[in-house]
Coordinates of C-alpha atoms and ligand atoms in Angstrom, one line a residue:
X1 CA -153.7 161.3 37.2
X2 CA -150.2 159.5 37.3
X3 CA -148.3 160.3 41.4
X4 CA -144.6 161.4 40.5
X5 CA -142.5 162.8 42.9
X6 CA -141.6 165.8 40.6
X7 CA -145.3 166.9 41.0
X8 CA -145.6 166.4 44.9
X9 CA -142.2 168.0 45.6
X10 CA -141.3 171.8 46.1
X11 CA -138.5 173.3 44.3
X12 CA -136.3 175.9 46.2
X13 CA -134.2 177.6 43.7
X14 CA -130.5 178.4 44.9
X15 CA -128.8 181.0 42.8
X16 CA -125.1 180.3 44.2
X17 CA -123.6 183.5 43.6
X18 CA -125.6 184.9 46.3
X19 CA -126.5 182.1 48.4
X20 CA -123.7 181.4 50.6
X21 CA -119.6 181.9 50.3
X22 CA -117.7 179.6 52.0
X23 CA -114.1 180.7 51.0
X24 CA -114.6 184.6 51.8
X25 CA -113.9 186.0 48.4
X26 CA -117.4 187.5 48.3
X27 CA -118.5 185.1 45.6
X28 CA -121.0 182.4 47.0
X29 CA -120.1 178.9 46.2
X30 CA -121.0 175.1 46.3
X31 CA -118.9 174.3 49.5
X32 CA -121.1 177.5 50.8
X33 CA -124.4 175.5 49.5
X34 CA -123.6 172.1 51.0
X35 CA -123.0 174.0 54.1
X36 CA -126.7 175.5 54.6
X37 CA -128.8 172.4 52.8
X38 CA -130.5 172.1 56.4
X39 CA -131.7 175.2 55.6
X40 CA -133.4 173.9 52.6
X41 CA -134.4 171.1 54.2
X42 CA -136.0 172.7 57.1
X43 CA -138.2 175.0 54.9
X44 CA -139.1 171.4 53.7
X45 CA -138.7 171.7 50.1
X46 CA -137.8 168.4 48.6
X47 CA -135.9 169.6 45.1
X48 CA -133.2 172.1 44.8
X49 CA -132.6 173.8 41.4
X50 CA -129.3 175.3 41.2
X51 CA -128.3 177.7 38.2
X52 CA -125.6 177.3 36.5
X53 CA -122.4 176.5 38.1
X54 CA -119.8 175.2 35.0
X55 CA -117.1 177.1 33.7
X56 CA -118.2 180.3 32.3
X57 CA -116.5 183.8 31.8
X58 CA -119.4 184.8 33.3
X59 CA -120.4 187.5 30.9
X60 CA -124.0 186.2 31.9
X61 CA -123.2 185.1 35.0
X62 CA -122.5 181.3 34.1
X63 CA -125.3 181.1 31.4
X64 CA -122.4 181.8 29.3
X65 CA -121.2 178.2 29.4
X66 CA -117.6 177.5 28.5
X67 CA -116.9 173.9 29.7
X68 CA -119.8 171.5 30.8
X69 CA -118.2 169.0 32.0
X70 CA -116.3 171.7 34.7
X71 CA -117.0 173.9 37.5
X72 CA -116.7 177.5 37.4
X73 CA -113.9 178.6 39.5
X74 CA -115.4 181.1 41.5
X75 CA -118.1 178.2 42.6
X76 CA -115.2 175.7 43.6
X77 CA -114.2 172.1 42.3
X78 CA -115.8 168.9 41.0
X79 CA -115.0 167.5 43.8
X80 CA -117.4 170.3 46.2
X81 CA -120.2 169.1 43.7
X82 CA -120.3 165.4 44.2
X83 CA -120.3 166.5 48.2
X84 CA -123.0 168.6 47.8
X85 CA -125.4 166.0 45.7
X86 CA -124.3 163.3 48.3
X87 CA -125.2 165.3 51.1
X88 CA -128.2 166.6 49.4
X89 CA -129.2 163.4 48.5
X90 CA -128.4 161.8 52.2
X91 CA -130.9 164.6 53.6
X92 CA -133.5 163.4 51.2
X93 CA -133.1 166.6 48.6
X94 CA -133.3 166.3 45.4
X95 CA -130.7 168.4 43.2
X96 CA -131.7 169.8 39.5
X97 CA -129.0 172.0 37.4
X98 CA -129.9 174.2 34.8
X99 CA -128.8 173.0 31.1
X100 CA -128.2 176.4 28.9
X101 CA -127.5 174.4 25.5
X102 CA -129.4 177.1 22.8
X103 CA -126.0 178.9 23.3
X104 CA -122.8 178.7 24.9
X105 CA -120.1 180.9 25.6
X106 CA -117.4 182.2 23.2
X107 CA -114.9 181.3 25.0
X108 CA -116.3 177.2 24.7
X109 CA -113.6 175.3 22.4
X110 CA -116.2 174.5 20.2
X111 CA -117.0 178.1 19.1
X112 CA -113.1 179.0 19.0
X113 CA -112.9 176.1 16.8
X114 CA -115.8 176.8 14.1
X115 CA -114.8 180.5 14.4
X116 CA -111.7 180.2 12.8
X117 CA -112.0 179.2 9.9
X118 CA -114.9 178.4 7.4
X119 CA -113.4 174.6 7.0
X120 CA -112.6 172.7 10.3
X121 CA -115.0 170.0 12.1
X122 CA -116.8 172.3 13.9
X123 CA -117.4 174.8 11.4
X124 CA -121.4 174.2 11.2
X125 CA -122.0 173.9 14.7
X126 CA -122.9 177.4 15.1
X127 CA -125.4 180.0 12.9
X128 CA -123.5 181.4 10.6
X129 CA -124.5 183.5 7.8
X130 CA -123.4 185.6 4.9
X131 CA -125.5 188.7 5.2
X132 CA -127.1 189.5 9.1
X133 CA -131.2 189.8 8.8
X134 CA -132.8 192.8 11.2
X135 CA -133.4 190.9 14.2
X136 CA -132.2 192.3 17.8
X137 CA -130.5 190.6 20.4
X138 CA -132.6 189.8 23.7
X139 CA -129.6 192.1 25.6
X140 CA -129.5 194.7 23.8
X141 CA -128.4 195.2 20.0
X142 CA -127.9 193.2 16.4
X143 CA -128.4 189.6 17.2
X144 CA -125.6 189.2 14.6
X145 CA -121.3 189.6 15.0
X146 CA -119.0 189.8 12.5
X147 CA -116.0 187.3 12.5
X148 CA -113.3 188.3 10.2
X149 CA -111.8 185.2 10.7
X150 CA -114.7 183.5 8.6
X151 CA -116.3 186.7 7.0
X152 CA -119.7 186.0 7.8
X153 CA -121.7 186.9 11.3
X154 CA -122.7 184.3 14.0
X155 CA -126.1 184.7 15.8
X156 CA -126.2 185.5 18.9
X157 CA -130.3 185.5 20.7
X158 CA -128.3 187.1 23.9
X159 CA -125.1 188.4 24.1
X160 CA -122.5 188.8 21.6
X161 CA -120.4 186.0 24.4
X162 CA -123.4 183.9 23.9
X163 CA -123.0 182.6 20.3
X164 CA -126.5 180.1 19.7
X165 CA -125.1 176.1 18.5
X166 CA -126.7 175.0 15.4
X167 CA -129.7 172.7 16.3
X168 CA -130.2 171.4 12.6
X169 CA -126.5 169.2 12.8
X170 CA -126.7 166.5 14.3
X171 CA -123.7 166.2 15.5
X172 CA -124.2 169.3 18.0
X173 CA -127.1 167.1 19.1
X174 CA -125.7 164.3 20.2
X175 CA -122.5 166.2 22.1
X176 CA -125.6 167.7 24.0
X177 CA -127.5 164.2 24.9
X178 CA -123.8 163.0 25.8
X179 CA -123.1 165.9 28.4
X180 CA -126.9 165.4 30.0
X181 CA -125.9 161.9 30.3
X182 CA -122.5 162.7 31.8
X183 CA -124.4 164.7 34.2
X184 CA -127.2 162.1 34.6
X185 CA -124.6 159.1 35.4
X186 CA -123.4 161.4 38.4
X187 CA -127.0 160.9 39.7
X188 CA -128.4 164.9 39.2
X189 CA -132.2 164.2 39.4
X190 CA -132.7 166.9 36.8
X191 CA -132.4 169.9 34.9
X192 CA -134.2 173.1 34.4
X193 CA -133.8 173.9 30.4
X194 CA -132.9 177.4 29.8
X195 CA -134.6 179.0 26.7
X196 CA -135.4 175.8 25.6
X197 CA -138.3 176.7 23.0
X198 CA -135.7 178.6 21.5
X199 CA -133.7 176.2 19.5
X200 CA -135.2 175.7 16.7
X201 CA -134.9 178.2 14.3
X202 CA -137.0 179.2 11.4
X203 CA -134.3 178.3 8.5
X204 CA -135.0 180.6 6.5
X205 CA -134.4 183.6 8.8
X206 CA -137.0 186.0 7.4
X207 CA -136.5 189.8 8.6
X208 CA -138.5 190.7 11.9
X209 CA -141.4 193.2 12.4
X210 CA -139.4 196.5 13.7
X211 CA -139.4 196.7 17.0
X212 CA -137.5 200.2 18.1
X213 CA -134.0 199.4 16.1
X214 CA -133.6 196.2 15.6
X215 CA -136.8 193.4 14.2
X216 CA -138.8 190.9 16.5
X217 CA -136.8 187.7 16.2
X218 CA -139.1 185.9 18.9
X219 CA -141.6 184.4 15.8
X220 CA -138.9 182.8 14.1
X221 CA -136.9 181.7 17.3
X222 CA -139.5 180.4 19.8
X223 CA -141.3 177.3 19.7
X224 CA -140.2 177.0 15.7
X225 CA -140.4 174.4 13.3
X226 CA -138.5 171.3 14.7
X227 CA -138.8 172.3 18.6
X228 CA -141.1 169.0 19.2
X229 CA -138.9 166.8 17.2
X230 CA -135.5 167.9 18.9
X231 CA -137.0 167.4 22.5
X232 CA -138.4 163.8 21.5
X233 CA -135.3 163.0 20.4
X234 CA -133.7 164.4 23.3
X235 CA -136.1 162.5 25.5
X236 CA -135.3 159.2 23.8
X237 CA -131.5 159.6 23.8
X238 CA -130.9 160.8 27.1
X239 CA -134.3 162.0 30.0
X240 CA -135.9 158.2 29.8
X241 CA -132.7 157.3 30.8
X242 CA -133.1 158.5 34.3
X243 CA -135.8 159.5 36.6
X244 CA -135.6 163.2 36.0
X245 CA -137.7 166.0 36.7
X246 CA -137.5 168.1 33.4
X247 CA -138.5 171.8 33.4
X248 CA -137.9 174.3 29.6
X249 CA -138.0 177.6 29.8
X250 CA -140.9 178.4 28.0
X251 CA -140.5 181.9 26.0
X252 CA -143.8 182.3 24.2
X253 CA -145.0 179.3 25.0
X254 CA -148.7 179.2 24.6
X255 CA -151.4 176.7 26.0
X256 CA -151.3 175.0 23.3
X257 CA -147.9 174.5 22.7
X258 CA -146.9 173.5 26.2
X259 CA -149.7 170.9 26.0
X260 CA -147.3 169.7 23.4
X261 CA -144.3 169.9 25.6
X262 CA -145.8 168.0 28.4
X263 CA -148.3 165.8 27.2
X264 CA -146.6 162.6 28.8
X265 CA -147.6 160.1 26.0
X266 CA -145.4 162.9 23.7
X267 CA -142.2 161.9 26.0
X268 CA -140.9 165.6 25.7
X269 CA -140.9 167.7 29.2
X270 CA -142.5 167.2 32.6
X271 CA -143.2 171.0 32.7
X272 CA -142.7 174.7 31.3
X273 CA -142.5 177.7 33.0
X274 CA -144.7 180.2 31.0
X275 CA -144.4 183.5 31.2
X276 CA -148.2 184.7 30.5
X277 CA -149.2 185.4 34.0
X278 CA -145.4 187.6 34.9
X279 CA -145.7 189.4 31.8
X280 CA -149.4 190.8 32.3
X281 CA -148.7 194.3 33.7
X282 CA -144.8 194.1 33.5
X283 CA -143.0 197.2 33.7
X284 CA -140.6 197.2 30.7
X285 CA -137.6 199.0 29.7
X286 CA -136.5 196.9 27.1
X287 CA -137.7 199.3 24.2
X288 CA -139.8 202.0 24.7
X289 CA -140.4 202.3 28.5
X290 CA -144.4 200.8 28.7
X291 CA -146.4 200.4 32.2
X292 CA -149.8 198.7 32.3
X293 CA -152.3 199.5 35.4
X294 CA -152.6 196.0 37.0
X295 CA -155.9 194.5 37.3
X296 CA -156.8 191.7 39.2
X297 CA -159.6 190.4 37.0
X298 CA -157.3 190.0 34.0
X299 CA -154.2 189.0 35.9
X300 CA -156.7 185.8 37.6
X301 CA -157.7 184.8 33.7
X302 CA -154.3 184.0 32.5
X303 CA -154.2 181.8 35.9
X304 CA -157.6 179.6 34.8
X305 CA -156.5 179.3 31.2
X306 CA -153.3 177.6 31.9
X307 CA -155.0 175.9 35.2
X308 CA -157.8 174.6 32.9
X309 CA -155.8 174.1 29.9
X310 CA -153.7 171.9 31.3
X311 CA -155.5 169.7 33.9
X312 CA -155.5 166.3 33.4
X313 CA -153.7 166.8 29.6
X314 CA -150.2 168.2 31.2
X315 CA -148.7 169.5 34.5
X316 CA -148.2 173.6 35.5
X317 CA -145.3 175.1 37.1
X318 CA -146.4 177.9 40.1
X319 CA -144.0 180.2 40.8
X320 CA -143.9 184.2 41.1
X321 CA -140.4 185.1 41.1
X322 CA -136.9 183.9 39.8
X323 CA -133.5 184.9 39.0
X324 CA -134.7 187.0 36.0
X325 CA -137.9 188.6 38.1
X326 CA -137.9 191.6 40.7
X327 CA -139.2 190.3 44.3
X328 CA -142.9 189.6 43.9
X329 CA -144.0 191.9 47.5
X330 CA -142.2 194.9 45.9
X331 CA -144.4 194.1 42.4
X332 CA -147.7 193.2 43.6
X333 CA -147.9 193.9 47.4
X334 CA -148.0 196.6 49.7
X335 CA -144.7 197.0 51.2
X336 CA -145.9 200.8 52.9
X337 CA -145.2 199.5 56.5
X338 CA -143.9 196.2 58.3
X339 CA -147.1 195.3 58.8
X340 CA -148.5 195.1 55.2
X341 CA -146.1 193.6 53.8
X342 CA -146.0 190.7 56.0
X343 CA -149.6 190.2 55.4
X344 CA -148.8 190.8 51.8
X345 CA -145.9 188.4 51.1
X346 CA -148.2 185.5 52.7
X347 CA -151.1 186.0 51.1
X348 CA -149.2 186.3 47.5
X349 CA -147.7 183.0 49.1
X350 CA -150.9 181.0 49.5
X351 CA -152.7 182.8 46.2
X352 CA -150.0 181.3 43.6
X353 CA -148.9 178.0 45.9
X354 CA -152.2 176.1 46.0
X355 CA -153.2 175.8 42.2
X356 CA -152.3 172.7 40.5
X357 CA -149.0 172.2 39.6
X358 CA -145.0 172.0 41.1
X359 CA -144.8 175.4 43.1
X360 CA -141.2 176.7 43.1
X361 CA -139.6 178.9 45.5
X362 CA -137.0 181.2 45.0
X363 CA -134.2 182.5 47.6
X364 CA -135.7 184.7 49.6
X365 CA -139.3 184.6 48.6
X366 CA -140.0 182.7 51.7
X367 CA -138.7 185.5 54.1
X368 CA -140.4 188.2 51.2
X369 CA -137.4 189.7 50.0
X370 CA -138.1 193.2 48.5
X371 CA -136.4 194.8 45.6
X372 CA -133.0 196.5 46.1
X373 CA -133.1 200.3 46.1
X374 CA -129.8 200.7 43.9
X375 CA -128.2 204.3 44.3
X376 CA -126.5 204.5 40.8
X377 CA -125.6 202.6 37.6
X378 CA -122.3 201.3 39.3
X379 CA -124.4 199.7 41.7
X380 CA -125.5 197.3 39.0
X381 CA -124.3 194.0 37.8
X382 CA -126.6 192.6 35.3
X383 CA -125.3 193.0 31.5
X384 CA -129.2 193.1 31.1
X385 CA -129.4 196.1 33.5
X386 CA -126.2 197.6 32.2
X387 CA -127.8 197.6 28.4
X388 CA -131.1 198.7 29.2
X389 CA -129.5 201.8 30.8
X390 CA -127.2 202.7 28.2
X391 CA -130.7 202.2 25.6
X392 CA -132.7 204.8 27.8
X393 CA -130.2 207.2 28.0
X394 CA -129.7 206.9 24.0
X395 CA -133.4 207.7 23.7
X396 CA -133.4 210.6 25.6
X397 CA -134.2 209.8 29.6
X398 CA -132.2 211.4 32.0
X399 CA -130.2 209.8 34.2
X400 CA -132.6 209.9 36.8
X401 CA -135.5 208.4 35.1
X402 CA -133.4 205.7 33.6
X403 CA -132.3 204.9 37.2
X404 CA -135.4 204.4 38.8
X405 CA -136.9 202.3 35.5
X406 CA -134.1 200.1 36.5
X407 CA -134.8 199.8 39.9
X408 CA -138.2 198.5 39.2
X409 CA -137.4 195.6 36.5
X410 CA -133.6 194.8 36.9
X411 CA -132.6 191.2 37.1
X412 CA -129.9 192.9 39.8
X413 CA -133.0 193.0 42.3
X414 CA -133.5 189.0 43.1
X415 CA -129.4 188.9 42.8
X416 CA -128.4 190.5 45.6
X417 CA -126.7 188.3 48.5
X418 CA -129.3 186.4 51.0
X419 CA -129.2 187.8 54.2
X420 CA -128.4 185.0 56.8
X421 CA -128.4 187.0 59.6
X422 CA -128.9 191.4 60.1
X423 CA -125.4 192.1 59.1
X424 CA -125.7 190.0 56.6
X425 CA -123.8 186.9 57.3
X426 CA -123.5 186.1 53.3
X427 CA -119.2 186.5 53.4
X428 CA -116.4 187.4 55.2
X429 CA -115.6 190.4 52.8
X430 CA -117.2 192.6 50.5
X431 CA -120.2 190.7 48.4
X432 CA -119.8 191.0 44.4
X433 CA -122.8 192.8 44.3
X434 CA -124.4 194.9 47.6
X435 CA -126.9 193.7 50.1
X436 CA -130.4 194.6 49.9
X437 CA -131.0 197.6 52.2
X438 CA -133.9 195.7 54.4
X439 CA -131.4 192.6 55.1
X440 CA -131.4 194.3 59.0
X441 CA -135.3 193.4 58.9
X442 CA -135.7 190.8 57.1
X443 CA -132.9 187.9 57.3
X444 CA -133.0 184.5 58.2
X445 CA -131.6 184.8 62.0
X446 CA -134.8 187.0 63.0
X447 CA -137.3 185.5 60.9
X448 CA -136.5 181.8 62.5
X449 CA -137.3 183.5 65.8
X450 CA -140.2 185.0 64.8
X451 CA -143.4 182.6 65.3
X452 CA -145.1 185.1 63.0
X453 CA -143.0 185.6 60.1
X454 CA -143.2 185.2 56.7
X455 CA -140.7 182.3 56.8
X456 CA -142.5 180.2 59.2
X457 CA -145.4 181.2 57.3
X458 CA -144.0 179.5 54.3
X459 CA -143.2 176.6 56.5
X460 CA -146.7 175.6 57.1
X461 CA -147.9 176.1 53.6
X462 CA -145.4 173.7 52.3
X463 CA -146.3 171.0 54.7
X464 CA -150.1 171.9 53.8
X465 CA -149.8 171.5 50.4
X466 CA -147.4 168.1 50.6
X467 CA -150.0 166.3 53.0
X468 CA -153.1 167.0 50.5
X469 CA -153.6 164.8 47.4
X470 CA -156.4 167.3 46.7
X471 CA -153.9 170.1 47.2
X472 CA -151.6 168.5 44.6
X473 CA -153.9 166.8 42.2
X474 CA -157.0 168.0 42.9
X475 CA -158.9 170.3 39.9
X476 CA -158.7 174.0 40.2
X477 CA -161.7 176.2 39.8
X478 CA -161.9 179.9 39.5
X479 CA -164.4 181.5 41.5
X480 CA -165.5 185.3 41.3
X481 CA -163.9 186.0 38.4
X482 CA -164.7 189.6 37.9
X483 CA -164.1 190.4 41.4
X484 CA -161.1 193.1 41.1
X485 CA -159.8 192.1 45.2
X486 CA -160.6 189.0 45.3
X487 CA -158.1 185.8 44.3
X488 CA -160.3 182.6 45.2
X489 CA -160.5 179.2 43.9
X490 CA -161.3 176.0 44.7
X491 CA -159.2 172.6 44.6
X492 CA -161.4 169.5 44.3
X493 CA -160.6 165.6 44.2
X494 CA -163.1 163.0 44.6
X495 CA -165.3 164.1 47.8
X496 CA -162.6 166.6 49.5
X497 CA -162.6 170.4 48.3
X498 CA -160.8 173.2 49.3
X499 CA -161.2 176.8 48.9
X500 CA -158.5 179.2 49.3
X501 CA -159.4 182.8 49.5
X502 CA -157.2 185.8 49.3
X503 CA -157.5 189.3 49.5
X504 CA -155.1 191.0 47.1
X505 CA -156.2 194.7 47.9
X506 CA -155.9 197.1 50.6
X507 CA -159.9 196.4 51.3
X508 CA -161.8 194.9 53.6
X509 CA -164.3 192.9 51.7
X510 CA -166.9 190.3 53.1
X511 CA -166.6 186.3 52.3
X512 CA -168.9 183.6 53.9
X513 CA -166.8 181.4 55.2
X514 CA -167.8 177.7 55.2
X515 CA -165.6 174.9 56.4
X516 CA -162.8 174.5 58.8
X517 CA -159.8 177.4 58.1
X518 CA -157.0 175.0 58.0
X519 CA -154.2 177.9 57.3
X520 CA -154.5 182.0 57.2
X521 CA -152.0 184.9 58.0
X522 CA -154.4 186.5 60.4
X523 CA -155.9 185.0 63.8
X524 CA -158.8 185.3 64.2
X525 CA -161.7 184.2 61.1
X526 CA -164.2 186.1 60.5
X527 CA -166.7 186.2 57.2
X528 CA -164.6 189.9 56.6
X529 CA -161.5 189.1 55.0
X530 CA -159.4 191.9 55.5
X531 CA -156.5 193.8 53.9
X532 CA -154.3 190.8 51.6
X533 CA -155.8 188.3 53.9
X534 CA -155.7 184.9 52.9
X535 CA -157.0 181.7 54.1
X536 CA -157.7 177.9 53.0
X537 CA -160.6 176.2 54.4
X538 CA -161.2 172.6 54.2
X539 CA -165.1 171.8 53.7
X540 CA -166.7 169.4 55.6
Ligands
GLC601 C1 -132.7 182.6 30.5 C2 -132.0 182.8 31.9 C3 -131.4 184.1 31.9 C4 -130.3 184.2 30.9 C5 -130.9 183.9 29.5 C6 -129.8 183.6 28.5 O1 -133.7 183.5 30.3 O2 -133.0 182.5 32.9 O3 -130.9 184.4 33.2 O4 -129.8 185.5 30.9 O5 -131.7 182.7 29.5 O6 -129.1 182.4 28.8
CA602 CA1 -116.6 182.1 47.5

């Protein structure tokens, strides 16, 4: 298999509203970033993703994008950008941004342009249509808005602020291959693609099954007709270019498609993220309120299809949480006592960060952040949240009911301000949305002192994993697959194997061990492997 530094790297992802504010206006920002890179550094991740951070009303908070080629104000200048690449780059960190081009915001001058009038230059740069079909927006809604200025509807796959650009003109194309290259001359080593598979839309715009009000639009949307031919194109015209590290979005992506997607002798993408293994089980509120009972068995088979699928033929992404996901301990852990859920948070830690593939990290995760407990609606900042509430209470929940659905699948949960130290540390005045209530217990300051914690923790497995070809190429293989604890596999290359075992129950269960146990989260290793224990032995 082909060494690149995007598969031997770790990616820490920095949401920067919450990361660190610099200025005191309770907003985190770039100067705030640059300022705690050691941090980063330290952790000994190699890649930092950064969401989005150009001018944006923020109705999204900045995936609403209003001017690419700026910074949003809140976030700082320009100028605090190149500092924080050429420091990140001096410490030996590589910097990714995220690229939200199926949409931008309303406000962009090339929406206020093509919605004026049915007859300017930019008049077919958007979706614009006649009559609107049934299809729902993902936030809530019609996907379609009226613009009397034109008399006809504009698609919007989000918000109504997020009007999507027309794909099919080429023109759009090209003013989106100019602003990655504007962005790949300043030297950006990257970009993570937001809803990527989404640009290419089924032309003829048939109606969607029904889904609660509003039809599916996901069949016609995702992964449609002239997805593989955009991203070649894209690839030609701007990724070879530079020596990027390219990661889409990947809604519905399957197996097969993202073989597509990052089959290198296609020249699309490095990688997807796929969203098989967070769905399985997910709590949703989106449409009629729906919880599956999670089962380990069927959670580890999405894990050896896409392991299997694409070994050797394309490249994973690992990762368990994100800005979009609640904290991964509060999901699948046991977070009853201090105790549990340090065990828990490492061993989800060694269970998703061994497989093959480039293992992300986001905020937080590595000092096992739980979800927020958020006392009312006011509480919330998320447009997702804010419309998912308004929809329960429409079908009948009480306010109660609605409140704690939300608590348990709001975006708001991974938002909330990283907790440097046990007050807090994150600004000088009141955040823009409130701290997490554990930030006395679990913040950077105590977790850094603590030979034990889950940070440290995190600290070896990183190093592990970067100091093992095996680790990062090696094949994965799935063993006891029905076992409904049990999470173990093996990573193989040439004569080296390693098998990484972890407990994901409450049980104490019994495990021959044989080989050297090069990492665990407890001390002592014994055949038992107790309660969410989890350790990698090297065979010898
Ligand atoms: C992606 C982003 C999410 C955003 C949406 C619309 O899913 O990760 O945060 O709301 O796209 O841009
Ligand atoms: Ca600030």
């Amino acid at each position: 298999m082909e060494r690149k530094w995007w598969k031997e790297g770790c990616v820490y992802q920095i949401y920067p509203r919450s990361f660190y504010d610099f200025n005191g206006d309770g907003i985190g920002d770039l100067k705030g970033i640059t300022q705690k890179l050691e941090y980063v550094k330290e952790l000994g991740a190699s890649i930092i993703w950064l969401n989005p951070c150009y001018k944006s009303p923020n109705d999204d908070n900045g995936y609403d994008i209003s001017n690419y080629r700026e910074i949003m104000d809140d976030f700082g200048t320009m100028e605090d950008f190149d500092e924080l690449l050429n420091k990140a780059h001096s410490l030996g960190l590589k910097v990714i941004m995220d690229l939200v081009v199926n949409h931008t915001s309303d406000e962009h001058e090339w929406f206020i342009k093509s919605s004026s009038s049915k007859d300017n230059d930019k008049s077919d740069w958007y979706i614009w249509r006649d009559k609107k079909n049934n299809w729902g927006a993902c936030f809530g809604g019609s996907a379609w808005e009226y613009c009397e200025k034109r008399d006809q509807y504009y698609l919007h796959s989000f918000s109504k602020k997020q009007p999507d650009l027309n794909w099919e003109n080429p023109e759009v194309r090209e003013a989106v291959y100019s602003l990655m290259n504007f962005w790949g001359d300043k030297g950006i080593d990257g970009f993570r693609m937001d809803v990527i598979t989404m640009i290419s839309k089924d032309q003829n715009f048939p109606d969607g099954v029904i889904n609660g009000e509003y039809g599916d639009a996901s069949p016609f949307t995702n992964n449609g007709p002239r997805i593989h031919e955009f991203l070649k194109e894209m690839n030609q015209k701007s990724i070879s270019h530079y020596d990027w590290l390219t990661v889409g979005e990947g809604a519905g992506a399957r197996v097969e498609d993202t073989l597509s997607y990052t089959a290198p002798e296609n020249n699309e993408l490095n990688m997807i993220f796929s969203f098989e293994h967070m769905n399985y089980a997910k709590p949703q509120c989106e449409n009629n309120w729906k919880e599956e009972k999670f089962a380990l068995p069927g959670y580890k088979k999405i894990y050896k299809k896409w392991q299997e699928g694409l070994d050797q033929k394309g490249w994973n992404t690992l990762y368990l949480e994100n800005h979009d996901q609640v904290r991964s301990v509060s999901r699948y852990g046991n977070t009853s006592n201090e105790y549990m859920w340090k065990k828990s948070a490492k061993a989800l830690a060694v269970m998703y960060y061994l497989m093959q593939g480039t293992p992300y990290i986001y905020m937080g995760q590595e000092l096992g952040c739980t979800n927020t407990n958020f006392n009312s609606i006011e509480e919330f900042r998320d447009i997702a949240a804010k419309n998912d509430y308004a929809v329960m209470l429409s079908r009948g929940f009480s306010k109660e009911d609605a409140l704690r659905l939300l608590n348990l699948t709001s975006r708001d949960n991974s938002r909330t301000p990283f907790a440097w130290n046990k007050d807090g540390g994150f600004t000088t005045s009141t955040p823009w949305i409130r701290y997490n209530q554990d930030i006395k217990e679990i913040n950077v300051e105590r977790e850094k002192k603590d030979p034990d914690s889950i940070l440290n923790f995190y600290k070896k497995l990183i190093s592990l994993r970067r100091s093992s070809d095996t680790l990062i190429y090696g094949s994965f293989k799935l063993l006891e697959e029905d076992d409904e604890d049990l999470f173990i596999y093996e990573r193989t290359l040439d004569n080296e194997k390693y098998t990484i075992i972890v407990n994901m129950s409450d049980n104490t269960r019994c495990y021959p061990v044989k080989g050297q146990v090069v990492l665990s989260n407890y001390d002592d290793s014994k055949d038992e492997i107790r309660s969410w224990e989890a350790k990698v032995i090297k065979e010898d």
